[in-house]
Amino acid sequence: MEIRSAHFEDLAQVLNILNTVSQALKEKGINQWNDPWRAEQIVGEIENGQAFVLLNEKNAIGTFFIREVDRISEWVVEPHSMYLNKIAILPDYQGKNIGSQIIEFAVSFSRNLRKEIYLDCWAGNDKLKTFYSTHGFKYVRDVPEDNYYISVFQGK
């Protein structure tokens, strides 16, 4: 398994992963994201080095994004913190410890920058909230986001 920065050539695979995972979440009743994802939502993040891909041999099987933030939704975080978001692993590869590898990578990435790291999820996704907690993230609070709430977590 290789994790690397996404390149512009990865855009179609990143969009496919995000849209496939969005649909799978909806089918489970999890309101994590609106879809479909569009190229213009992702291109800038790839250009700014904020997008990452997980490769199994040469195929992208997952993606995630890390960017600097001063707030998540309406909640203020530590200044210039890192924000791990849009974590998506193709359904066939879920449950194989890949999410743990993403968390480890992101925590290491932010530590190397000497910055706090945060992430969030739909407040109704108890399974994901438990996953984050078992990986050392501390629940901070629920904050409103459009017509639902997100749970914010701070990294170890």
Coordinates of C-alpha atoms in Angstrom, one line a residue:
M1 CA 0.0 0.0 0.0
E2 CA 1.4 3.4 -1.0
I3 CA 0.2 6.8 0.0
R4 CA 1.2 9.8 -2.0
S5 CA 0.1 13.2 -3.0
A6 CA -2.5 13.2 -5.8
H7 CA -1.5 14.4 -9.2
F8 CA -3.8 16.0 -11.8
E9 CA -3.7 12.7 -13.7
D10 CA -5.4 11.1 -10.6
L11 CA -8.5 13.4 -10.8
A12 CA -10.8 10.9 -12.5
Q13 CA -9.9 8.1 -10.0
V14 CA -10.3 10.5 -7.0
L15 CA -13.7 11.6 -8.3
N16 CA -14.7 7.9 -8.9
I17 CA -13.7 7.0 -5.3
L18 CA -15.5 10.0 -3.8
N19 CA -18.7 9.3 -5.8
T20 CA -18.7 5.6 -5.2
V21 CA -18.2 6.0 -1.4
S22 CA -20.9 8.8 -1.3
Q23 CA -23.4 6.5 -2.9
A24 CA -22.5 3.6 -0.6
L25 CA -22.9 5.9 2.4
K26 CA -26.3 7.1 1.2
E27 CA -27.5 3.5 0.7
K28 CA -26.6 2.9 4.4
G29 CA -28.5 6.0 5.5
I30 CA -25.3 7.9 6.3
N31 CA -25.6 11.6 5.3
Q32 CA -21.9 12.3 5.2
W33 CA -21.6 14.0 1.8
N34 CA -23.7 15.5 -1.0
D35 CA -22.9 14.0 -4.3
P36 CA -22.0 13.9 -7.1
W37 CA -18.6 15.3 -6.6
R38 CA -17.4 17.5 -9.5
A39 CA -13.9 18.1 -10.8
E40 CA -13.9 21.8 -10.0
Q41 CA -14.4 20.9 -6.3
I42 CA -11.2 18.9 -6.3
V43 CA -8.8 20.4 -8.8
G44 CA -7.6 23.2 -6.5
E45 CA -6.9 20.8 -3.7
I46 CA -4.8 18.7 -6.0
E47 CA -2.9 21.7 -7.2
N48 CA -2.3 22.9 -3.7
G49 CA -0.9 19.5 -2.5
Q50 CA -3.9 18.9 -0.2
A51 CA -5.2 15.7 -1.9
F52 CA -3.7 12.2 -1.3
V53 CA -4.3 8.8 -2.9
L54 CA -3.8 5.3 -1.6
L55 CA -2.5 3.0 -4.2
N56 CA -2.8 -0.8 -4.3
E57 CA -0.2 -1.5 -6.9
K58 CA -1.1 1.2 -9.5
N59 CA -4.8 1.5 -8.8
A60 CA -6.2 4.2 -6.5
I61 CA -8.4 2.6 -3.9
G62 CA -8.8 5.5 -1.5
T63 CA -8.3 9.2 -1.1
F64 CA -8.2 11.8 1.6
F65 CA -7.4 15.5 2.0
I66 CA -5.4 17.5 4.5
R67 CA -5.5 21.3 4.6
E68 CA -4.8 24.1 7.0
V69 CA -7.8 25.7 8.8
D70 CA -8.6 28.1 11.5
R71 CA -12.2 26.9 11.9
I72 CA -14.4 23.9 11.1
S73 CA -17.9 24.9 10.3
E74 CA -18.8 27.5 13.0
W75 CA -16.2 26.2 15.5
V76 CA -12.8 27.8 16.0
V77 CA -9.9 25.4 16.2
E78 CA -6.2 26.1 17.1
P79 CA -4.9 28.7 14.6
H80 CA -3.3 27.1 11.5
S81 CA -4.4 23.6 12.4
M82 CA -4.6 20.8 9.9
Y83 CA -7.9 19.3 8.9
L84 CA -8.2 15.7 7.7
N85 CA -11.3 15.4 5.5
K86 CA -13.0 13.6 2.6
I87 CA -11.6 10.2 3.7
A88 CA -12.9 7.7 1.2
I89 CA -11.9 4.1 0.7
L90 CA -13.6 2.0 -2.0
P91 CA -16.1 -0.4 -0.5
D92 CA -14.2 -3.5 -1.5
Y93 CA -11.2 -2.4 0.5
Q94 CA -12.9 -1.2 3.6
G95 CA -12.4 -3.2 6.8
K96 CA -8.8 -4.0 5.9
N97 CA -7.0 -1.5 8.2
I98 CA -6.6 1.1 5.5
G99 CA -8.4 3.7 7.5
S100 CA -5.9 3.2 10.3
Q101 CA -3.1 3.8 7.8
I102 CA -4.7 7.1 6.7
I103 CA -5.0 8.2 10.3
E104 CA -1.4 7.3 11.1
F105 CA -0.2 9.2 8.0
A106 CA -2.3 12.3 8.8
V107 CA -1.2 12.4 12.4
S108 CA 2.5 12.1 11.4
F109 CA 2.0 14.6 8.6
S110 CA 0.6 17.2 11.1
R111 CA 3.2 16.4 13.7
N112 CA 6.0 17.0 11.2
L113 CA 4.5 20.5 10.7
R114 CA 4.1 20.9 14.5
K115 CA 0.4 21.5 14.1
E116 CA -2.8 20.2 15.7
I117 CA -5.0 18.0 13.5
Y118 CA -8.8 17.8 13.5
L119 CA -11.4 15.8 11.6
D120 CA -15.1 15.6 11.6
C121 CA -18.0 13.4 10.6
W122 CA -21.8 13.4 10.5
A123 CA -22.9 13.3 14.1
G124 CA -25.2 10.3 13.4
N125 CA -22.3 8.1 12.3
D126 CA -21.6 6.3 15.5
K127 CA -19.4 3.7 13.9
L128 CA -17.0 6.3 12.5
K129 CA -17.0 8.3 15.7
T130 CA -16.0 5.1 17.6
F131 CA -13.2 4.5 15.0
Y132 CA -11.8 8.0 15.5
S133 CA -11.9 7.6 19.3
T134 CA -10.1 4.3 19.2
H135 CA -7.4 5.9 17.1
G136 CA -6.6 8.5 19.7
F137 CA -8.8 11.4 18.5
K138 CA -10.7 13.2 21.2
Y139 CA -14.3 14.2 20.7
V140 CA -14.6 18.0 21.0
R141 CA -18.2 18.9 20.2
D142 CA -21.1 18.7 17.8
V143 CA -21.6 21.8 15.6
P144 CA -24.3 22.7 13.1
E145 CA -23.7 22.2 9.4
D146 CA -26.5 23.1 7.0
N147 CA -29.5 20.9 8.2
Y148 CA -27.5 18.4 10.3
Y149 CA -24.7 18.3 12.9
I150 CA -21.1 17.2 12.6
S151 CA -19.0 15.8 15.4
V152 CA -15.5 17.4 15.6
F153 CA -12.5 15.5 16.9
Q154 CA -9.0 16.6 17.8
G155 CA -6.0 14.4 17.1
K156 CA -3.6 12.9 19.5

